[in-house]
Coordinates of C-alpha atoms in Angstrom, one line a residue:
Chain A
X1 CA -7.6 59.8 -52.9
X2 CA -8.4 61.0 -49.6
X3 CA -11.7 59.5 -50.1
X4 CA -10.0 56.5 -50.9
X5 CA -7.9 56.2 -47.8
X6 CA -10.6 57.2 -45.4
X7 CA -13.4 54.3 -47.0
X8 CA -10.0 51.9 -46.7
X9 CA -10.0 52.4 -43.2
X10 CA -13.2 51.3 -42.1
X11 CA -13.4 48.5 -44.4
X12 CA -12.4 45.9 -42.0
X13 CA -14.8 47.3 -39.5
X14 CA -18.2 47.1 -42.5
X15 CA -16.6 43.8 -43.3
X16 CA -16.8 42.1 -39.4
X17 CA -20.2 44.0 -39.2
X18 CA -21.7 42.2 -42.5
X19 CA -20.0 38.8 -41.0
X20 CA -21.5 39.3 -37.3
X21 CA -25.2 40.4 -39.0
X22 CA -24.7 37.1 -41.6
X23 CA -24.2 35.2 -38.3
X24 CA -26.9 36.1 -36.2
X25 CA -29.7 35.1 -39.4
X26 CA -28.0 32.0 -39.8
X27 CA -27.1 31.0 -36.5
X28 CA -29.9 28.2 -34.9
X29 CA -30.9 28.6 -31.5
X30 CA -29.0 26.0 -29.5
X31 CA -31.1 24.4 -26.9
X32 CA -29.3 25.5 -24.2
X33 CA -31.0 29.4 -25.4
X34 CA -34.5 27.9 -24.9
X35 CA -34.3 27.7 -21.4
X36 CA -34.5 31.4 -21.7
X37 CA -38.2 31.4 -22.8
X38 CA -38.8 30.4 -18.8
X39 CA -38.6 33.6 -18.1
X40 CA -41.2 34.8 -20.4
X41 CA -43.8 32.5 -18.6
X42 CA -43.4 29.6 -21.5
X43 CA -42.0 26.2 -20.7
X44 CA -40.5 25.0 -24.2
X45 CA -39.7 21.1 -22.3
X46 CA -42.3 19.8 -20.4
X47 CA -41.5 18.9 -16.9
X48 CA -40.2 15.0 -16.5
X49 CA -42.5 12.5 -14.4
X50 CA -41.6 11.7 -11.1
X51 CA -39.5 8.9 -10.7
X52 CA -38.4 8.9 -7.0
X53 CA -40.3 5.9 -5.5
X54 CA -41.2 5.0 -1.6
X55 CA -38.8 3.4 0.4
X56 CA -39.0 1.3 3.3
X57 CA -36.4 2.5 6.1
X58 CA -34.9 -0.4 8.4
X59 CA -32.1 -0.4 11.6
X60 CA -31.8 -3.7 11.9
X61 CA -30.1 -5.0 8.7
X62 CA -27.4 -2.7 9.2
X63 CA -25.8 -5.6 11.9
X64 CA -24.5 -7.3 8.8
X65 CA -23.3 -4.0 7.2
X66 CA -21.2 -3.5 10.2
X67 CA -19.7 -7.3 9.8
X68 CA -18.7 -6.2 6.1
X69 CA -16.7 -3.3 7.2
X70 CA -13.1 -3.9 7.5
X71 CA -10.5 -3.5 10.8
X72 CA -7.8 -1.1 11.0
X73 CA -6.2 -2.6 13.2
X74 CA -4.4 -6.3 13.0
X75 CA -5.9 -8.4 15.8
X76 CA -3.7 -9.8 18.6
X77 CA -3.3 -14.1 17.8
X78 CA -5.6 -16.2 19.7
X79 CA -4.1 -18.7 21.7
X80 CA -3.4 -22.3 21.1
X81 CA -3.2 -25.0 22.6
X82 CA 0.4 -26.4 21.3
X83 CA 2.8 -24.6 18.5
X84 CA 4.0 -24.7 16.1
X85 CA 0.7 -23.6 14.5
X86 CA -0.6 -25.7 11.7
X87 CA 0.6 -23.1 9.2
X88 CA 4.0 -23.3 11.2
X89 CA 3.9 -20.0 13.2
X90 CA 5.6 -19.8 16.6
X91 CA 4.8 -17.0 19.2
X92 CA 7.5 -14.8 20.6
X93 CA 7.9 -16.1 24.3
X94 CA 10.8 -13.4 25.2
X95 CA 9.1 -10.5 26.6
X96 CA 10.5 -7.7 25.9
X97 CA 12.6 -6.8 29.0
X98 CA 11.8 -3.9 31.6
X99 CA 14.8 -1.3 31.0
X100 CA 14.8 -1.7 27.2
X101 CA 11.8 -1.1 26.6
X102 CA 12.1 2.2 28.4
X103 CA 15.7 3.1 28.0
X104 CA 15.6 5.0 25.2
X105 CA 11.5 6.5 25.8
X106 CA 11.2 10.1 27.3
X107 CA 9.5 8.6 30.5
X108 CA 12.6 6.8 31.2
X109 CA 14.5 10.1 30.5
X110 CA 11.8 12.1 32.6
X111 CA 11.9 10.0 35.3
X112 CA 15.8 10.0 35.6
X113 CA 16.2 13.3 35.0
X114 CA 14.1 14.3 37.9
X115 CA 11.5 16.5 35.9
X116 CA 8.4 14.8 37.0
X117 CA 7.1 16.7 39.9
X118 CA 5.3 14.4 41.0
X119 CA 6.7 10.4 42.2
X120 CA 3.9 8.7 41.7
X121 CA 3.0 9.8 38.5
X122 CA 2.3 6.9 36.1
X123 CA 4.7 5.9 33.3
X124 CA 2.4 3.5 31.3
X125 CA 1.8 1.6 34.0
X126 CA 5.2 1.9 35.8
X127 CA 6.2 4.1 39.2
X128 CA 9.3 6.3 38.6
X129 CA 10.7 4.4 41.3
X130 CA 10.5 0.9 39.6
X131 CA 11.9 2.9 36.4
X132 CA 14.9 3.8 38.3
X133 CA 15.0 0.2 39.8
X134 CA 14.6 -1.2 36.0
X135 CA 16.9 -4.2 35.6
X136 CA 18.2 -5.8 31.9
X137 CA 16.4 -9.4 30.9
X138 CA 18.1 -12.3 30.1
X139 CA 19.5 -11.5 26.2
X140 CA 21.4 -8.2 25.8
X141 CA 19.3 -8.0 22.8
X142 CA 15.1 -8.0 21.2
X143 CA 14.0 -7.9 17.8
X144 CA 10.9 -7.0 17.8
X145 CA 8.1 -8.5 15.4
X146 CA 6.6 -7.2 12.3
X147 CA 2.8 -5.7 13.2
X148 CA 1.5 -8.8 11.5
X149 CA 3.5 -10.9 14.4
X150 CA 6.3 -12.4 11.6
X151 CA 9.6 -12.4 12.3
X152 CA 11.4 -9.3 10.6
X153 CA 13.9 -11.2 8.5
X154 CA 14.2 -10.6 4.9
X155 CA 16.4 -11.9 2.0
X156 CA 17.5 -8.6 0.0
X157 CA 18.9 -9.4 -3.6
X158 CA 21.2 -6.7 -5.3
X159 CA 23.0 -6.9 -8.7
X160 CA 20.5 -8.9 -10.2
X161 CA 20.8 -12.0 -7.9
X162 CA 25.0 -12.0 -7.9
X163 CA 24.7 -10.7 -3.9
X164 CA 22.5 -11.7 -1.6
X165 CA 22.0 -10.3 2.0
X166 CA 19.8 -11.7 4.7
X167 CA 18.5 -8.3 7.0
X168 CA 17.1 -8.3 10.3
X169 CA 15.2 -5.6 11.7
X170 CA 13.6 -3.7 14.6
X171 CA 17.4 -5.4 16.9
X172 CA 16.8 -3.6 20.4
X173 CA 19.9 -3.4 23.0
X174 CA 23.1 -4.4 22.4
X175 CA 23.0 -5.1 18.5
X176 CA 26.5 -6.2 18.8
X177 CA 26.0 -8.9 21.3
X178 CA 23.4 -10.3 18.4
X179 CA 25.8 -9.8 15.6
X180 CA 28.4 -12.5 17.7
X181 CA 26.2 -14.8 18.5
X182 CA 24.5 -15.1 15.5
X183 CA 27.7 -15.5 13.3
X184 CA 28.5 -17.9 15.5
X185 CA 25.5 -19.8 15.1
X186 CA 25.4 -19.9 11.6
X187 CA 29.3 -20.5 11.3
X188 CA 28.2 -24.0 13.4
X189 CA 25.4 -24.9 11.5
X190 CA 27.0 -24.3 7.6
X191 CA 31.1 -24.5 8.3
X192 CA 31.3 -21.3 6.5
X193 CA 32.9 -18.0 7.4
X194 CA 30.0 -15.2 7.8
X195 CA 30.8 -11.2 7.2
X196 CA 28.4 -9.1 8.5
X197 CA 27.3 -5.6 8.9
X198 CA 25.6 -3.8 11.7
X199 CA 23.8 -0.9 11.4
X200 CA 23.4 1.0 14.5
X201 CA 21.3 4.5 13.4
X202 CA 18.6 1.9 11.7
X203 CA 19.0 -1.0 14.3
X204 CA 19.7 -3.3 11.3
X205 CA 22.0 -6.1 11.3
X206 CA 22.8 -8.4 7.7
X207 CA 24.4 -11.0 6.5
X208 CA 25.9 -11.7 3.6
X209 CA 24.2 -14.5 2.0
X210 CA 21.4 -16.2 1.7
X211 CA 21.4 -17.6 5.6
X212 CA 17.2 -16.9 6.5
X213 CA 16.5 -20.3 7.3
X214 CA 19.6 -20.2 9.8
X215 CA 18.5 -16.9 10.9
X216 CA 15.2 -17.8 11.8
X217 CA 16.3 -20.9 13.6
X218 CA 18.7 -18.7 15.7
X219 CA 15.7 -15.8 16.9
X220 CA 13.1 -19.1 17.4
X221 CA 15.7 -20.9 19.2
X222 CA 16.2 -17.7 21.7
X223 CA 12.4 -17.3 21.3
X224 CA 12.3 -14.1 20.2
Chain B
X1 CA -12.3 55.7 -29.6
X2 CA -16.4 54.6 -30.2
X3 CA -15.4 52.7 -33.4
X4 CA -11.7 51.1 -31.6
X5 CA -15.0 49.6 -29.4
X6 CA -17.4 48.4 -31.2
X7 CA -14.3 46.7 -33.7
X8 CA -13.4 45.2 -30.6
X9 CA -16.4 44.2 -29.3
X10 CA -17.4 42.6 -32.4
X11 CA -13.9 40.6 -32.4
X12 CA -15.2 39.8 -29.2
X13 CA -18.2 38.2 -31.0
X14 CA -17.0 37.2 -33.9
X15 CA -16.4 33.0 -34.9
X16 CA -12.8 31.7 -33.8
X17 CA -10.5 30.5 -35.7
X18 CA -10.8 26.7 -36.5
X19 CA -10.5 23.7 -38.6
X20 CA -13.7 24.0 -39.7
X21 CA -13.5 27.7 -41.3
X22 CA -9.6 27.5 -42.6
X23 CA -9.1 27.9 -46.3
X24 CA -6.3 29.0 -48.4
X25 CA -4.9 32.6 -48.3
X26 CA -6.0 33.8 -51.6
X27 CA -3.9 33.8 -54.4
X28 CA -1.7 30.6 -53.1
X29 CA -0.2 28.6 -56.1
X30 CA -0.8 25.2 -55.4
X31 CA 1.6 22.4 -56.2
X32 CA 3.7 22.1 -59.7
X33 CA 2.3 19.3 -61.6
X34 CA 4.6 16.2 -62.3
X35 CA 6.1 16.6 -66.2
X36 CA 5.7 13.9 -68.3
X37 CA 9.3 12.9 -69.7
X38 CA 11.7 10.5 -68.1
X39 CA 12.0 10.8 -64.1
X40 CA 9.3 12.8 -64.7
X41 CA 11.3 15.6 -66.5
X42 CA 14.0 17.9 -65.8
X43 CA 14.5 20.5 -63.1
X44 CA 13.2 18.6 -59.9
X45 CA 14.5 17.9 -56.9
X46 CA 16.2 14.7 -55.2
X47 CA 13.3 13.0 -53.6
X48 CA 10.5 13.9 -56.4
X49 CA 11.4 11.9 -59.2
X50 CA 12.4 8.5 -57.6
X51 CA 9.6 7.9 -55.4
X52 CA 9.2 4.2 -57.1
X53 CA 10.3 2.5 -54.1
X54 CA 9.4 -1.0 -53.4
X55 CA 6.2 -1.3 -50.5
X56 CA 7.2 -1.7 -47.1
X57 CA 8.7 -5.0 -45.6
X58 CA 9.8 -6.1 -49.1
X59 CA 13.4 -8.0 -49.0
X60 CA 13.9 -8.1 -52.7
X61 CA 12.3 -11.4 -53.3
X62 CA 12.8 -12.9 -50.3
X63 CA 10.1 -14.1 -48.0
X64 CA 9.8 -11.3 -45.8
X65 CA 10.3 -11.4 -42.0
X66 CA 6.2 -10.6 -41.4
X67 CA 5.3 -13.9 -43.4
X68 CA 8.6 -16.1 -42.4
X69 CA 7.0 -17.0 -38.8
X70 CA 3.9 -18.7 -38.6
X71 CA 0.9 -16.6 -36.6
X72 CA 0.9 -17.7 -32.8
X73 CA -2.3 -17.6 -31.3
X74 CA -1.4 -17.8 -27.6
X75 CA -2.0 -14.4 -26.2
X76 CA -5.4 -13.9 -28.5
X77 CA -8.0 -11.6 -26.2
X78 CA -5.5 -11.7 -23.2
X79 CA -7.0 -8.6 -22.2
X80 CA -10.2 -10.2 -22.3
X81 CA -9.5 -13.0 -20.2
X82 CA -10.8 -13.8 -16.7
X83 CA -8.4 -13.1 -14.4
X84 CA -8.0 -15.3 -10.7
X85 CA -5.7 -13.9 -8.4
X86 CA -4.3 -16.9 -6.2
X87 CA -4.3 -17.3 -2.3
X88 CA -2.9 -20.6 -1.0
X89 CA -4.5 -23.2 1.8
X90 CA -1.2 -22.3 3.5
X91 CA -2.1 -18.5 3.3
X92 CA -5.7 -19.3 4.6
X93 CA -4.1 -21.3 7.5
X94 CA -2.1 -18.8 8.5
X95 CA -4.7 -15.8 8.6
X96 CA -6.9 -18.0 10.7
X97 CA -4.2 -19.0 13.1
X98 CA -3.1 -15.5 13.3
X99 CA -6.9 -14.4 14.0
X100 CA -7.2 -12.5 11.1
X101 CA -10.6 -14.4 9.9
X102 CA -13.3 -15.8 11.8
X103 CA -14.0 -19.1 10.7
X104 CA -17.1 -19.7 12.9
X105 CA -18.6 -16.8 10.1
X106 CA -19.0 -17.8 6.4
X107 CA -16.1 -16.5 4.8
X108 CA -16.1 -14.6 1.4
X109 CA -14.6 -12.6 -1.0
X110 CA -14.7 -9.6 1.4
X111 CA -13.4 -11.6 4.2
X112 CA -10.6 -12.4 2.1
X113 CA -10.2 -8.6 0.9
X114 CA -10.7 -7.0 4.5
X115 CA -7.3 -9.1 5.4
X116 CA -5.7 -6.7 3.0
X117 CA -3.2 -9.8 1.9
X118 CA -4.6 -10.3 -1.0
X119 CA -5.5 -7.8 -3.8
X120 CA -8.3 -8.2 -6.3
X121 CA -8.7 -5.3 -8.7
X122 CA -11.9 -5.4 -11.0
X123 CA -10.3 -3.2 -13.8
X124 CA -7.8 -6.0 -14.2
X125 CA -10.4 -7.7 -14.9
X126 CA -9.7 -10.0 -11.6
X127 CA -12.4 -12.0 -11.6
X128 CA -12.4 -13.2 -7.3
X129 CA -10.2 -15.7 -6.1
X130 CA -8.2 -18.2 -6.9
X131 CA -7.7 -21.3 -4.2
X132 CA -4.9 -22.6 -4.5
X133 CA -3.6 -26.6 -3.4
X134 CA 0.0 -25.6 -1.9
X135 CA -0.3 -26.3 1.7
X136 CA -2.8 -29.1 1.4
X137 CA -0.9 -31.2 3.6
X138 CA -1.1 -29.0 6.8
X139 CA -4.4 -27.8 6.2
X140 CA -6.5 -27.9 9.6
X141 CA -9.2 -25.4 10.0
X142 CA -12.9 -26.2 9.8
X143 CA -14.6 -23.2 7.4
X144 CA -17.3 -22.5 5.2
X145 CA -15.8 -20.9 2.3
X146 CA -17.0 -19.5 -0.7
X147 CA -14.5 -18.7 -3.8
X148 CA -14.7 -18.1 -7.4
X149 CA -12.0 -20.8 -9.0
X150 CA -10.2 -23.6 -7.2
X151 CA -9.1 -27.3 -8.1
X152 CA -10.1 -30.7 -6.7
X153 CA -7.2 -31.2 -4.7
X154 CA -7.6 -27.9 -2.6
X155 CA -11.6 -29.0 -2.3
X156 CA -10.5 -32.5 -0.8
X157 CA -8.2 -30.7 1.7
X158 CA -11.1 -28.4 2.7
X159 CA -13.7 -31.3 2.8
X160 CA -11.2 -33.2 5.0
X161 CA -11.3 -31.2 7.7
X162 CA -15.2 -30.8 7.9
X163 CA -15.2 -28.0 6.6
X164 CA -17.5 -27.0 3.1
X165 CA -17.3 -25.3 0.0
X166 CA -18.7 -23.1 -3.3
X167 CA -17.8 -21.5 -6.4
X168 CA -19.1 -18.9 -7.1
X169 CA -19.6 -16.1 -10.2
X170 CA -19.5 -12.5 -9.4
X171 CA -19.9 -10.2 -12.4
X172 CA -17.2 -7.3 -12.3
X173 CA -20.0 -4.9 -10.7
X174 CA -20.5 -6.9 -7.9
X175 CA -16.6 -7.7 -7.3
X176 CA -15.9 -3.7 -7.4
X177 CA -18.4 -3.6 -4.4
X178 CA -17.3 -6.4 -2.7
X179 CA -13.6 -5.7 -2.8
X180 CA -14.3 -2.6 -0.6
X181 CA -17.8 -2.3 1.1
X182 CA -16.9 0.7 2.3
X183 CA -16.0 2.4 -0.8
X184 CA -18.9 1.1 -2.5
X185 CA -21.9 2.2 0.8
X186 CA -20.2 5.6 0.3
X187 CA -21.2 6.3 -3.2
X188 CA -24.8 5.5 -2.2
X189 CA -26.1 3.2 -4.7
X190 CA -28.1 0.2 -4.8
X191 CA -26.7 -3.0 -3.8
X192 CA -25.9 -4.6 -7.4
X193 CA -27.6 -8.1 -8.6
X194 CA -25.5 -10.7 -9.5
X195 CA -25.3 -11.3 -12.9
X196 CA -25.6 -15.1 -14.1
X197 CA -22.0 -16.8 -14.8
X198 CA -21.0 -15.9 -18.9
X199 CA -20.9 -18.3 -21.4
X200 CA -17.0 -19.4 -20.7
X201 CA -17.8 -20.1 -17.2
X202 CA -21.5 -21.6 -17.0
X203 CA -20.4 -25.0 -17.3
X204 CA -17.6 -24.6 -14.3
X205 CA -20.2 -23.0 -12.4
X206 CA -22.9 -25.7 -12.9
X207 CA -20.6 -28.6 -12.1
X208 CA -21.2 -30.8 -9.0
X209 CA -17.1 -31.7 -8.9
X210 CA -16.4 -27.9 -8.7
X211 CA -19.3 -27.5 -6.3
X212 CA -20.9 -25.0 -8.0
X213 CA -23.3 -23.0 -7.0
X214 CA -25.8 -23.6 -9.9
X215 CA -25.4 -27.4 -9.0
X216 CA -27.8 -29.3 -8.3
X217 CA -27.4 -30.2 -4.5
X218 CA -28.4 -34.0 -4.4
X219 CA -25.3 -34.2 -6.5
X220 CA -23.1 -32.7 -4.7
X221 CA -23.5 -34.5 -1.5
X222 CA -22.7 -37.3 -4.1
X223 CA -19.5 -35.6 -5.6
X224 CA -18.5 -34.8 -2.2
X225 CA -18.7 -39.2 -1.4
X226 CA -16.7 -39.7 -4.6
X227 CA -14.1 -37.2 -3.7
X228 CA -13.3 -38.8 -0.3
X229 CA -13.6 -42.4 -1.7
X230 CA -10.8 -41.2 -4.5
X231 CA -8.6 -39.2 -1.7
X232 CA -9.2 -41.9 1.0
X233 CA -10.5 -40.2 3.6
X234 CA -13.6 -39.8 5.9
X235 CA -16.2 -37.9 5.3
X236 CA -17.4 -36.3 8.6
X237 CA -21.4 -35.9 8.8
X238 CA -22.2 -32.8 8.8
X239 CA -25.5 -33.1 10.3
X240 CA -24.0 -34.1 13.5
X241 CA -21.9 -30.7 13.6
X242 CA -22.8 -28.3 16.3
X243 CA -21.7 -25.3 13.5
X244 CA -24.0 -27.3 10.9
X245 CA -26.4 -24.0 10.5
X246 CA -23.0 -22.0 9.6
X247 CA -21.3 -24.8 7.5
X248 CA -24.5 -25.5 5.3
X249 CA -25.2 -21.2 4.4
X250 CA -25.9 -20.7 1.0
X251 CA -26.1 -17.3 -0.9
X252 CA -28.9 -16.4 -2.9
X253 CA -27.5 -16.6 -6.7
X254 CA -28.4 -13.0 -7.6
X255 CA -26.8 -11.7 -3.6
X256 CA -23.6 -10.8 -2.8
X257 CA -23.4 -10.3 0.8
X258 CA -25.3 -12.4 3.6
X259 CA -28.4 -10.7 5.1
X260 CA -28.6 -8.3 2.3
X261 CA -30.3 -7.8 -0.6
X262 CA -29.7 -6.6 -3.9
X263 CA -31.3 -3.4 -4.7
X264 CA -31.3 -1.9 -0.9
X265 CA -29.0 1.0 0.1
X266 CA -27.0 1.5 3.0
X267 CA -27.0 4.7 5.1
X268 CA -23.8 4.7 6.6
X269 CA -24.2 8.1 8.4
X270 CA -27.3 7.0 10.2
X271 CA -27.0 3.8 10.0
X272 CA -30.0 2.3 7.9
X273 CA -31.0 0.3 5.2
X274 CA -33.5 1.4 2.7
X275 CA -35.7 -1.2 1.3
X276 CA -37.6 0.0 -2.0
X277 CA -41.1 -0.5 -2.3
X278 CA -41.9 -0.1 -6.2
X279 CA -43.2 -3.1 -7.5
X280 CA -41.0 -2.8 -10.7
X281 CA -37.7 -2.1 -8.4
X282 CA -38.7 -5.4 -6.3
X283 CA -39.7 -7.2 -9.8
X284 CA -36.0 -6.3 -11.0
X285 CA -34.1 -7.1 -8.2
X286 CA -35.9 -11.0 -7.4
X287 CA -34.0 -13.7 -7.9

């Protein structure tokens, strides 16, 4: 019995043994094993033909590579001789006044503040002194253009086209100066009440309604 | 412990377990075979009897729903169709009054796609640029353009204003490469050949009306009188232009980009262009 038991016990082991052996007779060399016979000093494959070919190498085509390439950077519009453009497109005239442009920057705050050693150290092009001096433009208010020199006005449609809002963007200075007047404007031109909202953190002002053909008369008329 | 090891060891070795080896545990009964009296006998269960349902769709007699509508052909091989992303005359104004595209250069399909306004994907299978006729009116600028689907009324505007222009086929190769240059010098490969217009689009390539760049160019001077006499306007003469030389460049039909040829590769890292010299290469790549 003990016999038995003990022949029972290593049966699984003679059985995987007998499989294994039965494997390796059967089993074809892959052609991935062949490789191996390099080794040995015997090439199985023969060696490909070369296919590489001679080139000619040339610098002076590469001038109309270089045209091919594209810009990073969104070019600054030509000048024309009267606008609207053809396409329609009307440059901002208002610059962008002195102290806005600075008021909230850190050389503005440096310069005030008194931490600049040095007076005639140069702000972008500006003296602390003249910083100091800086004066506010004409409007209260700037909106500034998109980088692709558009006006940043935008119809935004929520509830599936029940409520419409018309946003502006990028409003520099006194943002409520711009919501008056431009209420104002568009109550004139329509004859109907306007509610809007103004958005100090984001410097966003809207309107409720459709109103972007008004709007954009409004910042062209100011020449923003 | 040496046995424990070498079991393992063979395990190790051993053929895993797959779909290809599986079989039945022995001894495994297989199914109960269907009696032969009514509802196949007694004894079974629910669903093994009354499988005699009717096939699928049937309404009891009616005309079913899949054969009530007639078949509608108008989306057959929409995936297969030619695809033409549009861009307006307005659109084109506006990027060359903005300064975004040099009109005293030809202008192309990567002139269009280095603007970034317009998107042309090759896997949808965009097949270039559609021009389209809004802004027609207010169209002013003087170019030498090259697009790959447009309309007679958007030609006339074009034509108007001394300007001239071709349609042109790009196989989906070459559009992938000249969508992004960049992308494409990067990978290091030969400048594709153009591939000849397929059979859907031969004729629109080879007409004069379309100015087609297979056309034969006696006949488009012609087309280009007729279209003026039908709009009513004057034809400028273009031999009397100082950019005559840029207006009247042409493209090779087997090359993509102007001052190259297929076949070449560009070195971008020090910036060359290799030329092959294998007969069989130039033989390939010749127009």
């Amino acid at each position: 019995m003990s016999l038995i038991k003990g022949v029972q016990r290593f049966l699984p082991t003679l059985r995987l043994g007998c499989c294994l052996y039965h494997n390796a007779i059967v089993r074809e060399r892959q052609p991935s094993r062949i490789h191996h016979n390099i080794f040995e000093g015997e090439r199985v494959i023969p060696e490909p033909p070369q296919t590489l070919t001679d080139v000619e190498e040339s610098k002076e085509e590469f001038k109309y590579v270089e045209k091919l390439l594209a810009s990073n950077v969104v070019p600054e519009p030509p000048k024309h001789d009267h606008y609207p453009t053809p396409s329609g497109w009307i440059p901002q005239t208002v610059e962008q006044s002195f102290r806005m442009r600075f008021s909230g920057s850190r050389w503005r705050k440096r310069a005030l503040i008194g931490k600049s050693d040095n007076d005639e150290e140069d702000f972008h092009g500006f003296t602390v002194e003249e910083l100091k001096k800086a004066k506010l433009g004409d409007l209260p208010y700037f909106i500034k253009r998109t980088r692709f020199h558009n006006l940043p006005v935008y119809v935004e449609i929520h509830n599936g086209g029940n409520r419409k809002m018309t946003l502006i963007k990028y409003v520099e200075g006194d943002i409520w100066a711009l919501e008056g007047e431009l209420s104002h404007f568009i109550t004139e031109k329509t004859g109907k009440r306007t509610y809007t909202q103004v958005d100090e953190v984001c410097r966003k002002v809207r309107v409720r309604g459709d109103f972007i053909a008004e709007v954009t008369d409004f910042c062209l008329s100011k020449g923003l | 412990m040496a046995s424990v090891e070498k079991a393992l060891s063979l395990l190790k070795n051993l053929p895993r377990v797959n779909l290809g080896n599986l079989k039945p545990l022995p001894g495994r009964r297989g199914k109960k075979p269907d009696r032969r009296g009514q509802h196949g006998g007694k004894n079974r269960g629910f669903g093994d009897g009354a499988n005699n349902l009717p096939r699928m769709g049937f309404e009891g007699g009616n005309v079913p729903f899949y054969r009530r509508m007639p078949v509608e052909p108008y989306y057959k091989d929409h995936a297969f169709r030619k695809q033409y992303p549009p861009l307006s005359l307005l659109q084109l104004q506006r990027l060359v009054d903005l300064g975004r595209i040099d009109t005293t250069e030809p202008i192309d399909l990567t002139t269009l796609c280095n603007t970034k306004v317009i998107t042309v994907n090759p896997h949808l299978k965009h097949y270039g640029i559609n021009l389209t006729d809004e802004g027609a009116d207010i169209f002013e600028a003087k170019v030498n353009i090259e697009i790959q689907w447009t309309n007679e009324i958007a030609i006339a505007a074009i034509e108007k204003s001394g300007g001239t222009i071709t349609t042109k086929f790009y196989d989906l190769q070459c559009i992938d490469a000249m969508v992004n240059p960049l992308l494409f010098f990067n990978r290091g490969i030969p400048i594709p050949r153009c591939k000849l217009p397929s059979m859907d689009v031969i004729e629109y390539y080879s007409d004069a009306k379309n100015r087609g760049y297979l056309a034969d160019p006696e006949l488009i001077r012609q087309a280009r009188i007729e279209l003026a006499q039908k709009m009513g306007y004057n034809l400028a003469d273009p031999s009397q232009d100082p950019l005559y030389e840029m207006l009247t460049k042409r493209k090779d039909p087997r090359q993509i980009w102007f001052g190259l040829s297929p076949g070449w590769v560009v070195n971008l890292k020090h910036k060359t262009v290799l030329k092959p010299n294998d007969p069989e290469l130039i033989e390939y790549y010749q127009s």
